[in-house]
PDB file of C-alpha atoms in Angstrom:
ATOM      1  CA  UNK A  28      -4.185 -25.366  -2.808  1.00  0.00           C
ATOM      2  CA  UNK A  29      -1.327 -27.547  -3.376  1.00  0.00           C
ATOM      3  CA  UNK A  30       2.089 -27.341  -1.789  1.00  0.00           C
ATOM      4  CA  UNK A  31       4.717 -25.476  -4.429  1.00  0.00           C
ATOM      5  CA  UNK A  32       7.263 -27.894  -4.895  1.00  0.00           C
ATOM      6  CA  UNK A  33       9.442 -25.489  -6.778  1.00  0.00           C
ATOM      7  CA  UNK A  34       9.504 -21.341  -6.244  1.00  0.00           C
ATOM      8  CA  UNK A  35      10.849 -18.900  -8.860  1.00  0.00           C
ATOM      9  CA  UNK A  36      13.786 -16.242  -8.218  1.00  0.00           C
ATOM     10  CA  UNK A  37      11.187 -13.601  -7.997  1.00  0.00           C
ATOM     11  CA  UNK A  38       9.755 -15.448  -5.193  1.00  0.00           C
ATOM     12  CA  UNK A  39      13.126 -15.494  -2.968  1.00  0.00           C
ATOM     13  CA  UNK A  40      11.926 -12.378  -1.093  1.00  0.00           C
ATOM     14  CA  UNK A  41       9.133 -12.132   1.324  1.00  0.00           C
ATOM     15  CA  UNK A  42       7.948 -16.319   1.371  1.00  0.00           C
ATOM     16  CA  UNK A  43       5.382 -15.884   4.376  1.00  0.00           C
ATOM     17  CA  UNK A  44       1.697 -16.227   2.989  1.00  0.00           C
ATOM     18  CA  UNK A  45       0.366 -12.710   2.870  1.00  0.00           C
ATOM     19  CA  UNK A  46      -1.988 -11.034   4.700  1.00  0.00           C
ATOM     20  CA  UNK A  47      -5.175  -9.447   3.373  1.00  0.00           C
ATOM     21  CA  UNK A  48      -3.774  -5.789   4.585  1.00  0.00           C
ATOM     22  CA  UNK A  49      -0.967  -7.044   2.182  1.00  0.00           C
ATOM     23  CA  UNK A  50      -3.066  -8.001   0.249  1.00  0.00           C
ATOM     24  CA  UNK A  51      -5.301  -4.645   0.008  1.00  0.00           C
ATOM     25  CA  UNK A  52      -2.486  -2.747  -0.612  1.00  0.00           C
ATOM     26  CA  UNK A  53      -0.692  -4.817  -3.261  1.00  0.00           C
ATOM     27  CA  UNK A  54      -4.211  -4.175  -4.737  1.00  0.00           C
ATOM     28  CA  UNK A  55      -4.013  -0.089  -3.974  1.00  0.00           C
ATOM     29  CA  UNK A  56      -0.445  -0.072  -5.780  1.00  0.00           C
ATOM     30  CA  UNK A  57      -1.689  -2.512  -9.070  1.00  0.00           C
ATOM     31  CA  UNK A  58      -5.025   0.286  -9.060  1.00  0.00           C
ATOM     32  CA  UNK A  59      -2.375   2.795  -9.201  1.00  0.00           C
ATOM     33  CA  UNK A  60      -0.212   1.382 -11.776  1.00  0.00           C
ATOM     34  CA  UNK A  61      -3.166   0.841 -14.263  1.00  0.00           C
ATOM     35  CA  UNK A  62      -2.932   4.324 -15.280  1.00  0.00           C
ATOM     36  CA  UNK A  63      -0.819   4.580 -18.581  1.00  0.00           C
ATOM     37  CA  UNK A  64       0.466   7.879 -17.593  1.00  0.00           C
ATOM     38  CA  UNK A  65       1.318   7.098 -13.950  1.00  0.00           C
ATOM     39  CA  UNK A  66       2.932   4.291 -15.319  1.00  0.00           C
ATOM     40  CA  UNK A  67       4.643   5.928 -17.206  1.00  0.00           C
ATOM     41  CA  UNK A  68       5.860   8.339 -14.921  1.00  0.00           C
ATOM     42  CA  UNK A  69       6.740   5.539 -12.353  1.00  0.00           C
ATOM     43  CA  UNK A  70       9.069   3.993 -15.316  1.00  0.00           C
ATOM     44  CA  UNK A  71      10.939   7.502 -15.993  1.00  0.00           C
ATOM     45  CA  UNK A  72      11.348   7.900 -12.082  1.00  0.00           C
ATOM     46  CA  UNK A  73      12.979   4.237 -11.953  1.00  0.00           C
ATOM     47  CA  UNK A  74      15.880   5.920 -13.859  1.00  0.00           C
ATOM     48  CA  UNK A  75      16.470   8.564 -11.607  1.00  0.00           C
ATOM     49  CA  UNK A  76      15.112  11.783  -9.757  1.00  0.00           C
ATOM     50  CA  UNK A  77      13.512  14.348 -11.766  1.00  0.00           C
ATOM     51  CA  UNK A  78      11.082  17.169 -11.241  1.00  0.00           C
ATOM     52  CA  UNK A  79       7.390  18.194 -12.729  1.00  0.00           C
ATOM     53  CA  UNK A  80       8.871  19.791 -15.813  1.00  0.00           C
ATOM     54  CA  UNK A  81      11.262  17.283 -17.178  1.00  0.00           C
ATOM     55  CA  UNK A  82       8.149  14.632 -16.185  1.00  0.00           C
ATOM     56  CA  UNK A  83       5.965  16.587 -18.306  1.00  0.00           C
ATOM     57  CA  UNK A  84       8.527  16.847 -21.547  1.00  0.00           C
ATOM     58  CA  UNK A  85       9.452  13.014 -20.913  1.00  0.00           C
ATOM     59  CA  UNK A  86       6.117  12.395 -20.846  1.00  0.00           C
ATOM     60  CA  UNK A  87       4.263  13.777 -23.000  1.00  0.00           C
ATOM     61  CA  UNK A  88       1.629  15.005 -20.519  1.00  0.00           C
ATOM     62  CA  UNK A  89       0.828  18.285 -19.472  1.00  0.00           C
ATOM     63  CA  UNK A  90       2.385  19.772 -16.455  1.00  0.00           C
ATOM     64  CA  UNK A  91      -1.207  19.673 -14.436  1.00  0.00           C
ATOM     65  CA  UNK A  92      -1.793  16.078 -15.397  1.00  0.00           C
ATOM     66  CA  UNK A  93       1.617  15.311 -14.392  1.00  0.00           C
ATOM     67  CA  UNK A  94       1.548  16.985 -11.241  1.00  0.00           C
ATOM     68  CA  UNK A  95      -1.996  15.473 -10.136  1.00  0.00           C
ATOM     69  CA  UNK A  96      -0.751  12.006 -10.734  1.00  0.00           C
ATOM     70  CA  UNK A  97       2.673  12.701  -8.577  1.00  0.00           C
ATOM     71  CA  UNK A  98       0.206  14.389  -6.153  1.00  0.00           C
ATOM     72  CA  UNK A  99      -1.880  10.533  -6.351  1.00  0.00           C
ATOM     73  CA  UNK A 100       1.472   8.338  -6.590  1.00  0.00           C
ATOM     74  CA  UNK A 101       2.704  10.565  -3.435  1.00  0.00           C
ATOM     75  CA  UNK A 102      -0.056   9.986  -0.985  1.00  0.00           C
ATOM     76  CA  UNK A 103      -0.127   6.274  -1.712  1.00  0.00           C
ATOM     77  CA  UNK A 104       3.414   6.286  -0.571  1.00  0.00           C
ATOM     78  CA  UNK A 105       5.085   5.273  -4.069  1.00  0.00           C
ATOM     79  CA  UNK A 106       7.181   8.322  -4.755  1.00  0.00           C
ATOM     80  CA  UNK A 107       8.700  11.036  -2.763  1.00  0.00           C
ATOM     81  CA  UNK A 108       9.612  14.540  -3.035  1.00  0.00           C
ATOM     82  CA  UNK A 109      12.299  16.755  -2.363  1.00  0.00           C
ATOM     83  CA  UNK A 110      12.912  20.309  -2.240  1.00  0.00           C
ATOM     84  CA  UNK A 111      16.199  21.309  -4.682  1.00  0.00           C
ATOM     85  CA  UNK A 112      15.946  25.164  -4.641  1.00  0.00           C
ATOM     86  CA  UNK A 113      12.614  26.361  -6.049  1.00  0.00           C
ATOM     87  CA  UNK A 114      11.505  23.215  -7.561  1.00  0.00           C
ATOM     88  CA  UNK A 115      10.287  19.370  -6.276  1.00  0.00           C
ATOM     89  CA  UNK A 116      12.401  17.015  -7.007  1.00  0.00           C
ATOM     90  CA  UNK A 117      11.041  13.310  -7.499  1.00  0.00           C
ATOM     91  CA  UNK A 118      11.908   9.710  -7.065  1.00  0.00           C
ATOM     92  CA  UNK A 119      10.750   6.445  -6.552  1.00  0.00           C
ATOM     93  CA  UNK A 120      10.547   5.555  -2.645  1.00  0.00           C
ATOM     94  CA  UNK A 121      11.919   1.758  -2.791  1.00  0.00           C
ATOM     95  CA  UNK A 122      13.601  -1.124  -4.989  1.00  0.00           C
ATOM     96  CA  UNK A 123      10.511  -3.257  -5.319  1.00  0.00           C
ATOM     97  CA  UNK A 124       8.416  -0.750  -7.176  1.00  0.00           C
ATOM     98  CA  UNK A 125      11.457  -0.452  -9.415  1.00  0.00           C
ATOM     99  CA  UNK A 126      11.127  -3.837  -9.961  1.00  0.00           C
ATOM    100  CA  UNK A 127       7.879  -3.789 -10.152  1.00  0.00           C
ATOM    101  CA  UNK A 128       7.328  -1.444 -13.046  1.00  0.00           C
ATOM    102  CA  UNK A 129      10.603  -2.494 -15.056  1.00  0.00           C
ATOM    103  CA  UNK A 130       9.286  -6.167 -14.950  1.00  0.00           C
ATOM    104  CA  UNK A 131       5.577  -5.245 -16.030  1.00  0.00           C
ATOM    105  CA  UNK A 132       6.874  -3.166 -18.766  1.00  0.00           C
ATOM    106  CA  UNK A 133       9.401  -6.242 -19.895  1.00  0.00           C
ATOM    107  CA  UNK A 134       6.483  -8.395 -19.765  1.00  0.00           C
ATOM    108  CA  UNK A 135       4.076  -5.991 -21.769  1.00  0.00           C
ATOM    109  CA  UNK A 136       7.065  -5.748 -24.262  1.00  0.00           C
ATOM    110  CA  UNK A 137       6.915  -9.456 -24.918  1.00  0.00           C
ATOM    111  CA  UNK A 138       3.239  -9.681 -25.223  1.00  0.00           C
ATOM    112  CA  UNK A 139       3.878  -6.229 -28.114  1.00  0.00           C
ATOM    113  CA  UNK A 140       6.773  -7.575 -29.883  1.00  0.00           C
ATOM    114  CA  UNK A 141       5.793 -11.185 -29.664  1.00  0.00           C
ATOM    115  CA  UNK A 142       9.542 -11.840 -28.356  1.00  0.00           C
ATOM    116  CA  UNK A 143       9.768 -15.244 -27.315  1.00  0.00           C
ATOM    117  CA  UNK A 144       9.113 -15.956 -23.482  1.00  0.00           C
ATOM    118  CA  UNK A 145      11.827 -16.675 -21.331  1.00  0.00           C
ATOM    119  CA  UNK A 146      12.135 -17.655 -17.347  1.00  0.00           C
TER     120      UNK A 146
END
């Protein structure tokens, strides 16, 4: 593979090759991710906290479906819960997957709307 001679801004971050446990579980979180509904669950979550019933009516899913994808998206380590009272409370656990989903949904937009590319 040849050297880069130039990186992108997105690539400021971590600039160490990675390693295939890094590797795996970049995998793990893309697997996760490749469910529309988790998706878009992780993208309503990158706004702010919110629990299983305001998921659901944000959503569009059901409240089981919702809750059995937060149930997934929790044991992978993606989102977090909180106790507020009598309900869980949700967010997303770090910046990156932030990033992450805002920038594949950006990037999906583009390919929709056929808005031109930029860098």
């Amino acid at each position: 593979m040849s050297e880069r001679t130039e990186t992108s801004p997105a690539h400021h971050g971590h600039q160490r090759s990675p390693s295939r446990e890094q590797l795996e579980t970049a995998t793990t979180v893309f697997a996760l991710l490749a469910d529309p509904t988790r998706l878009h669950l992780l993208w309503l979550l990158a706004g702010g906290e919110a629990d299983v019933t305001e998921l659901a009516s944000e959503s569009g899913a059901a409240r089981p479906a919702v809750s059995q994808h937060l149930a997934k998206l929790r044991l992978a380590g993606l989102v977090q819960a909180r106790k507020d009272g009598r309900r869980m409370v949700y967010s997303l656990r770090d910046g990156h997957l932030r990033r992450l989903v805002t920038e594949a949904l950006n990037h999906a937009d583009h390919q929709v709307t056929g808005a031109p590319w930029h860098a």
